[in-house]
Coordinates of C-alpha atoms in Angstrom, one line a residue:
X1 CA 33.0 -17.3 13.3
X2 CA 32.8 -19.8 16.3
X3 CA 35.4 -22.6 16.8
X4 CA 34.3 -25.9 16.9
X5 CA 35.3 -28.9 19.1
X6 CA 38.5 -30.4 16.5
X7 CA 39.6 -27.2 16.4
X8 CA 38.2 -26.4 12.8
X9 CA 36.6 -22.8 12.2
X10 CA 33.0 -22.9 11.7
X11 CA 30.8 -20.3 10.3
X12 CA 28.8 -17.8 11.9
X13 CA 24.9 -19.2 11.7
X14 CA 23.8 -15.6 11.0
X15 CA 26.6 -15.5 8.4
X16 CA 25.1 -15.2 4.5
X17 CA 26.0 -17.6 1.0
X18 CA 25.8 -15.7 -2.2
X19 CA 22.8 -17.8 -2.7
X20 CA 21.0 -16.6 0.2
X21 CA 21.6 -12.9 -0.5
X22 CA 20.6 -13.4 -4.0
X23 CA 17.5 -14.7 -2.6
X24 CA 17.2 -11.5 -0.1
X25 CA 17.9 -9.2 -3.0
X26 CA 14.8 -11.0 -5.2
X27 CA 12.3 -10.7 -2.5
X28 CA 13.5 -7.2 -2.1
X29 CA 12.8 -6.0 -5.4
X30 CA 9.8 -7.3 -5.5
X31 CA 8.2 -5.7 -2.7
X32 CA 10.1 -2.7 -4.3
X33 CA 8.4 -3.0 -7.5
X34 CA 4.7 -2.9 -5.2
X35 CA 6.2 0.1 -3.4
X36 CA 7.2 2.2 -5.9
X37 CA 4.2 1.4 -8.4
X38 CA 1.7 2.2 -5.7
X39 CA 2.7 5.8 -5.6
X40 CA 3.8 6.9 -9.0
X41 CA 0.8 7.8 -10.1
X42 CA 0.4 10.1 -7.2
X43 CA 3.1 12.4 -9.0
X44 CA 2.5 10.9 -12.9
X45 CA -1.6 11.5 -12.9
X46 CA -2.1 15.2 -13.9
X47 CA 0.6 14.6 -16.9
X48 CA -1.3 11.3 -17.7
X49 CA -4.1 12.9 -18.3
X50 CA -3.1 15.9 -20.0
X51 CA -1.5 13.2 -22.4
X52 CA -4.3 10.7 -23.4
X53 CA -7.5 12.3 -21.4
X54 CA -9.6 11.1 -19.2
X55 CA -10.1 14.2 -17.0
X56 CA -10.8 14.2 -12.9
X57 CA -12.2 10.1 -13.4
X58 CA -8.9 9.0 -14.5
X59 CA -6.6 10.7 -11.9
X60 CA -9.0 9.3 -8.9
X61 CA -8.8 5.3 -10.8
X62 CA -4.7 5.8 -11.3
X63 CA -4.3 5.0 -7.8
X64 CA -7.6 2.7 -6.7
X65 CA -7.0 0.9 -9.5
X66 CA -4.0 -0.8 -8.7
X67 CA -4.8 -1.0 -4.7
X68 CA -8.5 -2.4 -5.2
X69 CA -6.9 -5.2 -7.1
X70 CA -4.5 -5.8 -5.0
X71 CA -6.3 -5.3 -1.7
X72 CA -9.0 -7.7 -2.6
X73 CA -6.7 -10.9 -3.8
X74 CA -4.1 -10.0 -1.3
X75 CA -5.1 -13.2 0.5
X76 CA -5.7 -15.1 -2.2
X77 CA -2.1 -14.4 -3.0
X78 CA -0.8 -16.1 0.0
X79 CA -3.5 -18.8 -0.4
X80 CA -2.3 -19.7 -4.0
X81 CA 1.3 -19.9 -3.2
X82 CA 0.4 -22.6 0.1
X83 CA -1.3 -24.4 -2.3
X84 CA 0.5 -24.8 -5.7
X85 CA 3.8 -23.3 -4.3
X86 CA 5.8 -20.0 -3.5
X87 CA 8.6 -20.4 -6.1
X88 CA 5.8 -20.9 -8.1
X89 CA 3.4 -18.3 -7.4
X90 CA 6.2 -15.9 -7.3
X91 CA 7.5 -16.4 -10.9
X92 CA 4.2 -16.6 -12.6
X93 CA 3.6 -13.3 -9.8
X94 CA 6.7 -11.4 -10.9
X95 CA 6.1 -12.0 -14.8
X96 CA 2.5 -10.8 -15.0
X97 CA 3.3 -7.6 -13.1
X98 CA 6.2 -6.8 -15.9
X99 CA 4.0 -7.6 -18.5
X100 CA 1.1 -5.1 -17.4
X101 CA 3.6 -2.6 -16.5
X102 CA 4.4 -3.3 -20.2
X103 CA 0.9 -2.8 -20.8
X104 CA 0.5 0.3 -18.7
X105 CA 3.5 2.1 -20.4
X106 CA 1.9 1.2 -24.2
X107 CA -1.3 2.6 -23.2
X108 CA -3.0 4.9 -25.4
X109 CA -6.3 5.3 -23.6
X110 CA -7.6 5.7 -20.1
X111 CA -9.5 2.1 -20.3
X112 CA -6.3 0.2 -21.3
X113 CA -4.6 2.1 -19.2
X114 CA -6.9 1.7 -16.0
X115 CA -6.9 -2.8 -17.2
X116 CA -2.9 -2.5 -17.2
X117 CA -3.1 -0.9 -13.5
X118 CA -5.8 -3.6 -12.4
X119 CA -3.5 -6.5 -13.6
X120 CA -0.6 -5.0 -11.9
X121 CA -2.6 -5.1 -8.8
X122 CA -3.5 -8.3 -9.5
X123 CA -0.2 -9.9 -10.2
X124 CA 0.9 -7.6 -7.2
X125 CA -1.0 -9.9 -4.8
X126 CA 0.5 -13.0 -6.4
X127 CA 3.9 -11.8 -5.8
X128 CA 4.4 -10.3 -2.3
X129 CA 3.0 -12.5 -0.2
X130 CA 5.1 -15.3 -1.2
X131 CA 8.3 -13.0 -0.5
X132 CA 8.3 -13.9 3.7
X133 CA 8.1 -17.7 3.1
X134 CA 10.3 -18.2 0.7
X135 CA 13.1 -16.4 3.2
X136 CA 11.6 -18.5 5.9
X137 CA 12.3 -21.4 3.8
X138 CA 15.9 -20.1 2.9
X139 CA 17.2 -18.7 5.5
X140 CA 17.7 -19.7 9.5
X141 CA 16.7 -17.3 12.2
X142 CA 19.9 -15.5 12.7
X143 CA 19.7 -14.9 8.8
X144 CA 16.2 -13.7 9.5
X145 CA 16.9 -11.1 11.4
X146 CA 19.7 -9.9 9.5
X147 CA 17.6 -9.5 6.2
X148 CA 14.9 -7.8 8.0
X149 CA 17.3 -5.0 9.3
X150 CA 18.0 -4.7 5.5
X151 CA 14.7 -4.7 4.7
X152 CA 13.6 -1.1 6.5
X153 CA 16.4 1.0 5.4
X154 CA 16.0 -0.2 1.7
X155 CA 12.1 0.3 1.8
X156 CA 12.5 3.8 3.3
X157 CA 14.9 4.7 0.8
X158 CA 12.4 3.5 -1.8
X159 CA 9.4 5.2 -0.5
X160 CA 11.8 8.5 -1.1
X161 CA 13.0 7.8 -4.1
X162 CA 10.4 6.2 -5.6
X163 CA 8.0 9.5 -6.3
X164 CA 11.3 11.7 -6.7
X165 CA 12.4 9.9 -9.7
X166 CA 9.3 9.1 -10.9
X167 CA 9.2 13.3 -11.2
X168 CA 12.6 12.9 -12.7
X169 CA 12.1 10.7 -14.9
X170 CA 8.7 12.5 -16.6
X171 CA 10.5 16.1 -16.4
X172 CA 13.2 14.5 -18.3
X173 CA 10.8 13.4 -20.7
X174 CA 13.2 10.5 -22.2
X175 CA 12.6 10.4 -25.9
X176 CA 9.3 12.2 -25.9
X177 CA 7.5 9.4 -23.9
X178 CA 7.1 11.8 -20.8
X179 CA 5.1 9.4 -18.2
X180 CA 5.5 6.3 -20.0
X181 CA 9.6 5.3 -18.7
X182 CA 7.7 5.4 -15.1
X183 CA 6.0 1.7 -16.1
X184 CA 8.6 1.3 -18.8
X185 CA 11.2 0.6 -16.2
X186 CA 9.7 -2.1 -14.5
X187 CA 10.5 -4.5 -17.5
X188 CA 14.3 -4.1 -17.1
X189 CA 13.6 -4.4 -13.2
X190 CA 10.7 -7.0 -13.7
X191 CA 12.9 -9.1 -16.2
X192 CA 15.7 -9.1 -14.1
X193 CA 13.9 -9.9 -10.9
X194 CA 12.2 -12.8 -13.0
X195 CA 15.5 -14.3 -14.2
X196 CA 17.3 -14.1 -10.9
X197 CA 14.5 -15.5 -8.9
X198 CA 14.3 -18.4 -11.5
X199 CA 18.2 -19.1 -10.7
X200 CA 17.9 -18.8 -6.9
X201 CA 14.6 -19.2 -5.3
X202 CA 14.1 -22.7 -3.5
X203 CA 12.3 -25.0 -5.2
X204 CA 9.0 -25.9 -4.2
X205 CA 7.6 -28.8 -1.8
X206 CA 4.6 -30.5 -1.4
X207 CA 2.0 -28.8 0.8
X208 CA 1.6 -31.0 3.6
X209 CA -2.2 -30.5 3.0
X210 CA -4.8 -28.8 0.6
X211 CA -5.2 -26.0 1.0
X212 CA -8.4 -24.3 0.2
X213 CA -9.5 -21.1 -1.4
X214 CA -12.6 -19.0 -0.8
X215 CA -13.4 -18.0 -4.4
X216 CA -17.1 -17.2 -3.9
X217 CA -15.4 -14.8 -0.6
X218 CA -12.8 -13.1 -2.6
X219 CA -15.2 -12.5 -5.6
X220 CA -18.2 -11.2 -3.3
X221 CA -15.3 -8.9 -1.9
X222 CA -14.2 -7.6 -5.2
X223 CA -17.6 -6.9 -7.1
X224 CA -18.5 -5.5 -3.9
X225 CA -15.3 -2.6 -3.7
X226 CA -15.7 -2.2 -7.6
X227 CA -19.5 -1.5 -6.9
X228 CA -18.3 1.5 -4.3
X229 CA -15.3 3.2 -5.7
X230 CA -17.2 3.0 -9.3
X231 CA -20.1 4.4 -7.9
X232 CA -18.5 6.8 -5.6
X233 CA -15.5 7.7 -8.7
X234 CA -18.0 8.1 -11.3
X235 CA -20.8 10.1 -9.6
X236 CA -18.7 12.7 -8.0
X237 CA -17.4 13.3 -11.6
X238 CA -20.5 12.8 -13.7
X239 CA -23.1 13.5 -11.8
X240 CA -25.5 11.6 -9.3
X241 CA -27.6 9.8 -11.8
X242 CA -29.1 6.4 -11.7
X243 CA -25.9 4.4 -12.7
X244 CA -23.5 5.3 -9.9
X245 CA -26.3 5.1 -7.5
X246 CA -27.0 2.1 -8.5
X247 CA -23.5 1.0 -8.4
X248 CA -23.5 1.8 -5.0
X249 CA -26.3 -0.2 -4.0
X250 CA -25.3 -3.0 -5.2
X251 CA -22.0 -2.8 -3.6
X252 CA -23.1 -1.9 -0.6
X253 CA -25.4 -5.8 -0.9
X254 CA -22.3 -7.7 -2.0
X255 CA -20.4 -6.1 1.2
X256 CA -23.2 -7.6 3.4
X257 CA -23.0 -10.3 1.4
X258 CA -19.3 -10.9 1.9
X259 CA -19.9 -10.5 5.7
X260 CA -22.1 -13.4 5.2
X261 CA -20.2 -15.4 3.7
X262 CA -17.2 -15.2 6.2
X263 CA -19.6 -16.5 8.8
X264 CA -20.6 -19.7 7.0
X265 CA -17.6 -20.5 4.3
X266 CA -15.7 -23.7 5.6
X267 CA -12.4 -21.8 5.0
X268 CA -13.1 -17.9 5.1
X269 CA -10.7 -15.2 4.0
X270 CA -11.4 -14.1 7.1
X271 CA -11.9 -16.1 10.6
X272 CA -15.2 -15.5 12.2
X273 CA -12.9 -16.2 15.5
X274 CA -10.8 -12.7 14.7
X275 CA -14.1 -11.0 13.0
X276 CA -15.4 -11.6 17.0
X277 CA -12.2 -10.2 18.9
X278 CA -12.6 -6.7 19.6
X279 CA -9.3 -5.7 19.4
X280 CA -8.7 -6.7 15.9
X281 CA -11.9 -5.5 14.6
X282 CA -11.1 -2.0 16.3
X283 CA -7.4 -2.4 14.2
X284 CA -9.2 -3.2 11.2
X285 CA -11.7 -0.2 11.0
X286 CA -9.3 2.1 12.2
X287 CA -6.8 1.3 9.7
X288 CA -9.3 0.9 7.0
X289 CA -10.3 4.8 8.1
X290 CA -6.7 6.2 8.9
X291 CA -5.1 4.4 5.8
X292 CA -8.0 5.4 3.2
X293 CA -7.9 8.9 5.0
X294 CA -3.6 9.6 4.9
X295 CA -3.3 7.9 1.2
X296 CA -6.1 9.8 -0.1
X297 CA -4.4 13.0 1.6
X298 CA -0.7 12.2 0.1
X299 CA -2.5 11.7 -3.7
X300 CA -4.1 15.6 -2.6
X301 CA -1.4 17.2 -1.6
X302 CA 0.6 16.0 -5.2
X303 CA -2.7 17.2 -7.4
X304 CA -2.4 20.8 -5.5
X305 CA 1.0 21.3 -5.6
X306 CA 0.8 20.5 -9.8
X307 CA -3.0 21.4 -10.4
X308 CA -2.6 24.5 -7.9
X309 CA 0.4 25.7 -7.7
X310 CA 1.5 24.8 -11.1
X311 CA 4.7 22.8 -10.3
X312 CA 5.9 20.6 -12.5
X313 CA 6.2 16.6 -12.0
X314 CA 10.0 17.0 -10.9
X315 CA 9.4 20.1 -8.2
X316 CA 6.2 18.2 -7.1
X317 CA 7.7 15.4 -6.0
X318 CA 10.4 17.0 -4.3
X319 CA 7.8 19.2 -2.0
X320 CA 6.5 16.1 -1.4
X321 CA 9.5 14.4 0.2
X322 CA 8.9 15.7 4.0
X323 CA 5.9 13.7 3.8
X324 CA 7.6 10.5 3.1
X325 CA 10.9 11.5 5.3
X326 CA 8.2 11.7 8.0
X327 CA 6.9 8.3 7.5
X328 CA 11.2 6.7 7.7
X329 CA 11.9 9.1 10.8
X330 CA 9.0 8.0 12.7
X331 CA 9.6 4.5 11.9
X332 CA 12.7 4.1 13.2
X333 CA 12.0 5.8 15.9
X334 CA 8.8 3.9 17.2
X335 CA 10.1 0.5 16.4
X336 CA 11.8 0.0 19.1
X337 CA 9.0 1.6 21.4
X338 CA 6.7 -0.7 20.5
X339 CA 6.8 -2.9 23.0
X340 CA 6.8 -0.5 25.7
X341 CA 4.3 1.7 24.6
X342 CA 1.5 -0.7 22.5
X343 CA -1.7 1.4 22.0
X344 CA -0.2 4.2 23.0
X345 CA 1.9 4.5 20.3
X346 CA -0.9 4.6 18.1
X347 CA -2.3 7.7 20.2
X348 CA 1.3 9.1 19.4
X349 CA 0.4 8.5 15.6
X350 CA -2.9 10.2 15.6
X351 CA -2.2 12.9 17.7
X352 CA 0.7 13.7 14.9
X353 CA -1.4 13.5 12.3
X354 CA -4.3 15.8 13.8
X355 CA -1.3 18.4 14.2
X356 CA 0.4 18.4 11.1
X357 CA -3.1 18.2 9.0
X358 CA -3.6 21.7 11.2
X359 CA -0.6 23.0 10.4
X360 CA -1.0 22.3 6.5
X361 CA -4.8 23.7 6.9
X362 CA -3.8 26.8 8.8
X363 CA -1.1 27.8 6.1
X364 CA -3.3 27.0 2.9
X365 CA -6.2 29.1 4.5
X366 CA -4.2 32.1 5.3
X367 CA -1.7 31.8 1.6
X368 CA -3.9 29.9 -0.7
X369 CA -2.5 29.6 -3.7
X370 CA 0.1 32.0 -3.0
X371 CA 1.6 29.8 -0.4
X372 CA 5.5 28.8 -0.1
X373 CA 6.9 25.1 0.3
X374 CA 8.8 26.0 2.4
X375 CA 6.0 27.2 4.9
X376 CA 4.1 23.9 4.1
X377 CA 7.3 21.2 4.6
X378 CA 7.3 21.7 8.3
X379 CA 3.6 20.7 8.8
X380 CA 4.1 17.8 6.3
X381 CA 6.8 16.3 7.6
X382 CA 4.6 16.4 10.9
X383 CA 1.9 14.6 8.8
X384 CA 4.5 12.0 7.6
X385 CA 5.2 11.3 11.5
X386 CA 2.4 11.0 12.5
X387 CA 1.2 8.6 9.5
X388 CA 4.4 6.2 10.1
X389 CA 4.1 6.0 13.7
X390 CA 0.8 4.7 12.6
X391 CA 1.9 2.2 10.0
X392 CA 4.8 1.1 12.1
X393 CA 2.3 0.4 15.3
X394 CA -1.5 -0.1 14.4
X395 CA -1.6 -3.6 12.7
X396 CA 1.2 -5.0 15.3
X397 CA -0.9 -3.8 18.2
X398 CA -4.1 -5.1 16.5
X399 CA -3.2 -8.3 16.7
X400 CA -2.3 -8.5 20.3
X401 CA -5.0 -10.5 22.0
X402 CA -5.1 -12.9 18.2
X403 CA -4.5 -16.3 19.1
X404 CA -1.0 -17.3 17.5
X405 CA -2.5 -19.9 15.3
X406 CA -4.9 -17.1 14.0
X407 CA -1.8 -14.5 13.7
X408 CA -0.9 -15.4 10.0
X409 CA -4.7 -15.2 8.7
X410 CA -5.1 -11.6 10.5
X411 CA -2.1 -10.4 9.2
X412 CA -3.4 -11.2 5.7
X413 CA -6.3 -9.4 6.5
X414 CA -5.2 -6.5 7.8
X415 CA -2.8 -6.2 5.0
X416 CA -5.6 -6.6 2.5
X417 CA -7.6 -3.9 4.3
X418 CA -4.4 -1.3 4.0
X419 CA -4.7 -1.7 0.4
X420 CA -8.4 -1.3 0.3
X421 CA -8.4 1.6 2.2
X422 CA -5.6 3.0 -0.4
X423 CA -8.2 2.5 -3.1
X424 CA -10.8 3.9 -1.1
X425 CA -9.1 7.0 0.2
X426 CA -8.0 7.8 -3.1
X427 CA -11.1 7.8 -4.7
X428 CA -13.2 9.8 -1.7
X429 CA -10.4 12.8 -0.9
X430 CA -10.2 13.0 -4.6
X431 CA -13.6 13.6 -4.9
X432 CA -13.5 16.3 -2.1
X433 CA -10.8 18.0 -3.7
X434 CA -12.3 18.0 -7.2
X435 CA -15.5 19.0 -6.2
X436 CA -14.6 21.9 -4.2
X437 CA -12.1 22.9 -6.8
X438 CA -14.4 23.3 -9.2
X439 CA -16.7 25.5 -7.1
X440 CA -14.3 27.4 -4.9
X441 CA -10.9 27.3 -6.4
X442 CA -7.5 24.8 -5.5
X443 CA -6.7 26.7 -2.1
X444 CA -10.3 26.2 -0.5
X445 CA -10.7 22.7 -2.0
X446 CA -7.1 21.8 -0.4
X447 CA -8.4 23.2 3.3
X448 CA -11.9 21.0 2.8
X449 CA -9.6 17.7 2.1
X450 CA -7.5 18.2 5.1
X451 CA -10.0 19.0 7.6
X452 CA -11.8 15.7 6.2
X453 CA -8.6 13.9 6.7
X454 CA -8.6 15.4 10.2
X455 CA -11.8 14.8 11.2
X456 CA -11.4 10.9 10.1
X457 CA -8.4 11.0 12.6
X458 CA -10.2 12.5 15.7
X459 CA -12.4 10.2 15.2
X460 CA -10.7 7.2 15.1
X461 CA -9.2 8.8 18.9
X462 CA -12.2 6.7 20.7
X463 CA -10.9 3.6 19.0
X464 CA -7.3 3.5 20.3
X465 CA -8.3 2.2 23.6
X466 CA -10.5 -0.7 22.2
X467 CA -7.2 -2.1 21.2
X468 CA -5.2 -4.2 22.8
X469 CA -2.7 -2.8 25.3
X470 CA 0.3 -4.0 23.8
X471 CA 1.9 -5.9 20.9
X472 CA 2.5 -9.4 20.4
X473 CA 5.5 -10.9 21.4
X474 CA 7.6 -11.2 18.4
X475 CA 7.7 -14.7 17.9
X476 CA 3.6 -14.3 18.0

């Protein structure tokens, strides 16, 4: 409270309305919803699939599914909601995702099941990226900063809890649905989200200009990703015949294609400007490596806990909590080091990840199958460090040199490419793991999909220092 010049009490300007944490509370659960639905299926897929089929193919489209969707209109998201509105991208955002989590739940084969997770993607990338400007319009900036310290404690908590009670709730096996609650859930949380942001969100103004889309870019992007991960999914599973090949030809065109396009499109998804700083193009293929390579490891390390070890859903996702307590720790941790550190934070990061995938390598190769959680946590929670001081530092310290009127678009972009490299990493270390499983058992397949992992990470050592030296200042 501050006193004003008649003497009257005045409230604090960081100080809250109902309204205003309603409106936190929304955008909360929304990117909740994106959080938790992204890694589910890292715990659900071997139950899935013992349920309605579908075999090694399903398991590795569970998870690229949902990220290829949402990676590739992630930008298109944000486009949509400058252009026709936030309130109203986020509503019509909000209800699709609860409808194909409706969809998901009710499926009762591997294609309608693999649509439901596309559309979730897809109305993923409506929703979240609406989330920031609808608090920007709300809220003033001592309100800002208050909602974003809620917004890393809640997320952490989420990224725990999220795979945990997904375990739970398929051990449980709620009136003989097993998997199913997992998507089911999302209509009570969906529905409610949908009528409270109808109630609170701030109505919509006129954009101030049109805005334009890049349909042709976005769609050259997609065929292009669908082209690789089919390829890639369905020839590692089915064999290397003239399909998936093909597949991957052709995606490997539309990529070049898409590169193309950037350079001549009068409003690209991506600036040529950013696609020509060094920095940020060092930032984007690390993180598409690192992020493909860490995902990809997490989804592993779930399918050989329950495919090798024989764990159930429940124990599974327990074992796999150091991982994700990693990921909070280091967060917190580096945050505030950002600033002071810049790239080398990011050295931090890798360095962690190199030692904890060694320590999980090292115990699988001498235990195997045998081996005890508890001899694995300590390396994995190493692995979770060394991942979130990555994800807390990479994309802030890629954008470093970016002009500030180019910061938004290469934030958008780099987000995309996280969730591209989701869907990519968890198609490829899939198809490591399977395909030494098959050949040399769960124990050796494990110790070939971490030393991949690793070997993505020392390489991506040489591109730390074409990044800029430090962050952005925060109002960048």
């Amino acid at each position: 409270m501050t006193t004003t010049s008649d003497g009257t009490v005045a409230a604090s300007p960081a100080r809250m309305t109902t309204r205003l944490r309603l409106i936190l509370v929304v955008v909360i659960l929304a990117d909740v919803l994106d959080l938790m639905d992204s890694t589910i299926t890292n715990i659900a897929a071997p139950t899935i699939v013992r349920d309605i089929g579908g075999g090694e193919s399903l398991i590795k489209w569970l998870g690229a599914s949902y990220a290829l969707a949402m990676g590739v209109l992630l930008v298109v998201g944000a486009r949509l909601g400058d252009r026709y509105g936030k309130r109203r991208m986020f509503l019509v955002g909000i209800a699709g995702f609860t409808l194909a989590s409706l969809a998901a739940g009710l499926s009762i084969d591997p294609v309608m099941l693999i649509t439901a997770r596309l559309f979730q993607g897809g109305f993923g990338a409506l929703l979240i990226p609406q989330g920031i400007g609808l608090l920007i319009a709300s809220f003033n900036r001592e309100q800002m900063r208050g909602a974003f310290s809620v917004f890393g404690p809640v997320m952490g908590a989420s990224a725990i809890l999220g795979p945990i009670l997904a375990g739970f709730i398929i051990s449980a096996n709620i009136g003989g649905l097993t998997w199913r609650p997992i998507f089911l859930i999302n209509i009570v949380l969906g529905g409610a989200g949908f009528a409270a942001a109808l109630r609170v969100l701030p109505r919509d103004s006129e954009p101030a200009e049109r805005v334009l889309i890049d349909g042709l870019g976005a769609s050259l992007l997609g065929a292009s990703m669908f082209g690789l991960i089919y390829g890639l999914i369905e020839g590692s599973t089915d064999g290397w015949t003239a399909l998936p090949i093909g597949f991957l030809a052709a995606g490997a065109a539309l990529l070049a294609a898409f590169w193309v396009r950037q350079r001549t499109a009068a409003d690209p998804l991506i600036l040529p400007s950013l696609l020509a700083n060094r920095g940020f193009t060092a930032g984007m293929l690390l993180g598409l490596a690192f992020f493909a390579a860490v995902n990809g490891l997490a989804y592993v390390i779930s399918l050989f806990f329950q495919t090798g070890l024989g764990m159930t859903a429940r124990a599974a996702s327990i074992a796999l909590s150091p991982f994700m307590i990693g990921i909070i720790i280091a967060s917190f941790v580096c945050r505030p080091l950002l600033g002071k550190l810049g790239r080398t934070m990011v050295l931090i990061g890798l360095v962690l990840t190199l030692a904890g995938a060694a320590g999980v390598w090292a115990t699988v190769l001498n235990e195997g199958t045998q081996v005890s959680l508890w001899a694995l946590a300590p390396s994995i929670l190493v692995l979770g460090m060394g991942a979130g001081a990555c994800f807390t530092s990479l994309f802030d310290v890629a954008i470093g040199d970016v002009a500030p009127a180019e910061a938004g678009s290469a934030s958008g972009s780099l987000s995309a490419v996280q969730q591209l490299a989701s869907a990519i990493g968890s198609a490829v270390v899939t198809t490591v793991y399977f395909s030494q499983r098959i050949e040399h058992g769960a124990g050796h397949a494990m110790t070939v999909s971490v030393a991949v992992v690793a070997a993505i990470a020392a390489r991506g050592l040489g591109l730390v220092w074409l990044l800029p030296k430090a962050a952005p200042p925060e109002e960048h």
